Coordinates of C-alpha atoms in Angstrom, one line a residue:
M29 CA 143.0 -62.2 61.2
T30 CA 146.3 -60.4 60.9
F31 CA 147.0 -57.6 58.4
K32 CA 149.3 -59.8 56.4
K33 CA 146.7 -62.6 56.2
R34 CA 144.3 -60.0 54.8
F35 CA 146.8 -59.2 52.1
I36 CA 147.2 -62.8 50.8
N37 CA 143.5 -63.5 51.2
S38 CA 142.8 -60.4 49.0
F39 CA 145.3 -61.8 46.4
I40 CA 143.7 -65.2 46.4
A41 CA 140.2 -63.7 46.1
V42 CA 141.3 -61.9 42.9
A43 CA 143.4 -64.7 41.5
G44 CA 141.1 -67.6 42.3
T45 CA 142.0 -71.0 43.7
T46 CA 142.2 -74.4 42.1
A47 CA 140.4 -77.2 43.8
L48 CA 141.3 -80.7 42.6
A49 CA 140.3 -84.1 43.8
F50 CA 142.9 -86.9 43.8
G51 CA 142.9 -90.6 44.5
G52 CA 144.8 -92.3 47.2
Y53 CA 148.3 -93.7 47.1
T54 CA 151.0 -95.1 49.3
L55 CA 152.8 -92.5 51.4
A56 CA 156.6 -92.4 51.3
N57 CA 156.9 -91.7 55.0
N58 CA 157.5 -95.0 56.6
T59 CA 157.0 -93.7 60.2
V60 CA 154.7 -96.0 62.1
F61 CA 152.6 -94.5 64.9
H62 CA 151.3 -96.9 67.5
A63 CA 147.8 -96.5 68.9
N64 CA 147.5 -94.0 71.8
T65 CA 151.2 -93.1 71.5
G66 CA 152.1 -89.4 71.0
I67 CA 155.0 -87.8 69.2
S68 CA 157.9 -87.5 71.5
S69 CA 160.7 -86.6 69.1
A70 CA 161.3 -84.9 65.7
K71 CA 162.7 -88.3 64.7
Q72 CA 159.1 -89.6 64.5
T73 CA 158.3 -86.9 61.8
P74 CA 159.8 -85.9 58.5
A75 CA 161.1 -82.7 60.1
P76 CA 164.8 -82.3 61.2
Q77 CA 165.7 -82.2 64.9
S78 CA 167.6 -79.0 64.3
L79 CA 168.8 -76.7 61.5
T80 CA 171.2 -73.9 61.1
V81 CA 170.3 -70.9 58.9
A82 CA 172.7 -67.9 58.5
G83 CA 174.7 -69.0 61.5
T84 CA 171.7 -69.4 63.8
R85 CA 170.9 -72.9 65.2
L86 CA 167.3 -73.7 65.7
T87 CA 166.2 -76.7 67.7
A88 CA 162.9 -78.5 67.6
S89 CA 160.6 -79.0 70.5
I90 CA 157.2 -80.8 70.6
T91 CA 154.3 -78.5 71.3
N92 CA 151.5 -80.8 70.1
S93 CA 152.1 -84.6 70.3
D94 CA 149.0 -85.9 68.7
P95 CA 150.3 -88.2 65.9
K96 CA 147.5 -87.1 63.6
D97 CA 147.9 -83.4 64.2
Y98 CA 151.3 -82.7 65.7
R99 CA 153.4 -79.5 65.9
L100 CA 157.0 -78.7 66.5
D101 CA 158.5 -75.3 67.3
Y102 CA 162.0 -74.3 66.3
N103 CA 163.7 -72.0 68.8
D104 CA 167.1 -70.4 69.0
A105 CA 169.5 -70.5 72.0
N106 CA 167.5 -67.7 73.7
N107 CA 164.3 -69.8 73.3
T108 CA 162.9 -67.4 70.7
R109 CA 160.7 -69.2 68.2
H110 CA 161.5 -68.6 64.6
A111 CA 159.6 -71.4 62.8
T112 CA 157.0 -74.2 63.3
F113 CA 156.4 -77.5 61.5
E114 CA 153.1 -79.1 61.8
M115 CA 151.0 -81.9 60.2
Q116 CA 147.3 -82.0 60.0
T117 CA 145.2 -85.1 59.0
F118 CA 142.0 -84.3 57.1
A119 CA 138.9 -86.5 56.6
D120 CA 139.6 -86.9 52.8
A121 CA 142.0 -85.7 50.1
Q122 CA 139.7 -83.0 48.8
S123 CA 139.5 -81.3 52.2
A124 CA 143.3 -81.4 52.4
T125 CA 143.5 -79.8 48.9
D126 CA 141.0 -77.1 49.9
S127 CA 143.2 -76.1 52.9
L128 CA 146.3 -75.2 50.7
N129 CA 145.2 -72.0 49.0
Y130 CA 146.9 -73.3 45.8
V131 CA 146.9 -70.6 43.1
G132 CA 146.6 -71.8 39.5
N133 CA 146.5 -69.1 36.8
P134 CA 145.9 -65.7 38.3
D135 CA 145.3 -62.5 36.4
G136 CA 148.0 -59.9 36.4
T137 CA 150.9 -58.2 34.5
K138 CA 153.3 -60.7 32.8
D139 CA 156.7 -60.7 34.4
K140 CA 159.9 -62.7 34.0
L141 CA 162.3 -63.8 36.7
K142 CA 166.1 -63.6 36.5
D143 CA 166.3 -67.3 35.6
G144 CA 163.8 -66.9 32.8
K145 CA 160.7 -68.2 34.6
A146 CA 157.4 -66.6 33.6
A147 CA 155.6 -64.9 36.4
I148 CA 152.5 -62.8 37.0
S149 CA 152.6 -59.6 39.2
Q150 CA 149.7 -57.8 40.8
G151 CA 149.7 -54.7 43.0
T152 CA 147.1 -54.3 45.8
L153 CA 147.0 -52.6 49.2
G154 CA 150.5 -51.2 48.9
H155 CA 152.1 -54.5 48.1
V156 CA 153.1 -56.4 44.9
Y157 CA 152.3 -60.1 44.6
T158 CA 154.5 -62.0 42.2
H159 CA 153.3 -65.5 41.4
W160 CA 154.5 -68.4 39.4
N161 CA 154.0 -72.2 39.3
Q162 CA 156.8 -74.7 39.5
G163 CA 155.9 -78.3 39.0
N164 CA 153.0 -79.0 41.3
W165 CA 153.8 -76.0 43.5
S166 CA 152.2 -72.6 43.6
I167 CA 154.7 -69.8 44.7
T168 CA 153.8 -66.3 45.7
T169 CA 156.1 -63.6 46.9
V170 CA 154.9 -60.4 48.6
T171 CA 156.9 -57.2 48.5
P172 CA 156.0 -53.7 49.7
S173 CA 155.5 -51.4 46.7
E174 CA 158.6 -49.5 45.6
A175 CA 156.6 -46.3 46.3
A176 CA 156.4 -47.5 49.9
G177 CA 160.1 -48.1 50.1
G178 CA 160.1 -51.8 49.2
Q179 CA 162.7 -53.5 47.0
N180 CA 162.1 -54.4 43.4
P181 CA 159.4 -57.2 43.5
T182 CA 161.0 -59.1 40.6
Q183 CA 164.4 -59.0 42.4
F184 CA 163.0 -60.6 45.5
A185 CA 161.0 -63.2 43.5
S186 CA 164.1 -64.1 41.6
Q187 CA 166.0 -64.4 44.9
V188 CA 163.4 -66.8 46.1
A189 CA 163.5 -68.8 42.8
S190 CA 167.3 -69.1 43.2
Q191 CA 166.9 -70.4 46.8
L192 CA 164.4 -72.9 45.8
S193 CA 166.8 -74.2 43.2
Q194 CA 169.5 -74.5 45.9
F195 CA 167.1 -76.1 48.5
P196 CA 164.5 -78.1 46.5
L197 CA 161.0 -78.5 48.0
P198 CA 159.4 -81.8 49.0
N199 CA 158.2 -83.6 45.9
Q200 CA 157.8 -87.3 46.6
N201 CA 154.1 -88.1 46.8
V202 CA 153.3 -84.4 47.0
T203 CA 149.9 -83.8 45.4
H204 CA 150.2 -80.0 45.4
G205 CA 152.0 -77.4 47.5
A206 CA 151.6 -73.7 48.1
I207 CA 154.2 -71.1 49.2
V208 CA 153.7 -67.5 50.4
L209 CA 156.9 -65.6 51.3
Y210 CA 157.4 -62.0 52.3
A211 CA 160.3 -59.7 51.5
N212 CA 160.4 -58.0 54.9
N213 CA 161.1 -60.2 57.9
N214 CA 159.6 -59.5 61.2
S215 CA 158.2 -61.1 64.3
E216 CA 155.1 -62.5 62.6
M217 CA 155.2 -66.1 61.4
A218 CA 153.8 -64.9 58.0
N219 CA 156.0 -67.0 55.7
T220 CA 154.3 -70.3 54.9
V221 CA 155.1 -73.4 53.0
K222 CA 152.3 -76.1 52.8
W223 CA 152.1 -79.3 50.9
Q224 CA 149.7 -82.2 50.6
E225 CA 150.3 -85.9 50.8
N226 CA 146.8 -87.5 50.3
T227 CA 144.9 -86.6 53.4
R228 CA 147.9 -85.1 55.2
V229 CA 148.9 -81.5 55.0
Y230 CA 152.3 -80.4 56.2
E231 CA 152.9 -76.7 57.0
V232 CA 156.0 -74.7 57.8
T233 CA 155.7 -71.2 59.1
S234 CA 158.6 -68.8 59.9
D235 CA 159.4 -65.1 60.6
Q236 CA 162.0 -65.4 57.8
S237 CA 161.6 -66.6 54.2
N238 CA 164.9 -68.3 54.0
V239 CA 164.2 -70.3 57.2
A240 CA 160.8 -71.4 55.8
I241 CA 162.5 -72.6 52.6
Q242 CA 165.4 -74.5 54.3
L243 CA 163.2 -76.1 57.0
S244 CA 160.8 -77.3 54.2
H245 CA 163.8 -78.6 52.2
Q246 CA 165.1 -80.6 55.2
A247 CA 161.7 -82.2 55.5
N248 CA 162.0 -83.5 52.0

């Protein structure tokens, strides 16, 4: 378990998670997978074949072609990976829900984002977690404490809220979704966006929060 995963697991342990059971419904994704045929192109998934973020073009390549549990990597021109998109199929909707780490109503200090959204902030292990719920999504931003040289946590959370307004998250047939984004970018694929559609869970990971948001948006 990486250091950053311990951070978010610590937050979730304090905040508590919400586990909900949902009935089945028809999926919006009309992709048809034929028996014994693997994924050979991003066209067979909700994910884009490529995306450009801040002038950097990322192109998808298939790294796991199982149609029930596939994965795409997004690499730049130097073949450096900056994001992944994967889909997992669970045995039932409850198991899919349990995999999300959806945060409902955590304890913490009341905060307010620039756009007026109510949020909760909580400091632990030299980091500040700022959390809010938006529709059926749970959103958490993680910022090093200002004492450790980090930027203002509310400022970063407000920046994320603004980006989510510009690049809306998937919502059609999404039961619940959960986001964890870090203020400091690095080589770890620590930024995650996950959402559930019945027994399927889609997950985007990236070394940069804005890439995670825009890749998730294009999979809408």
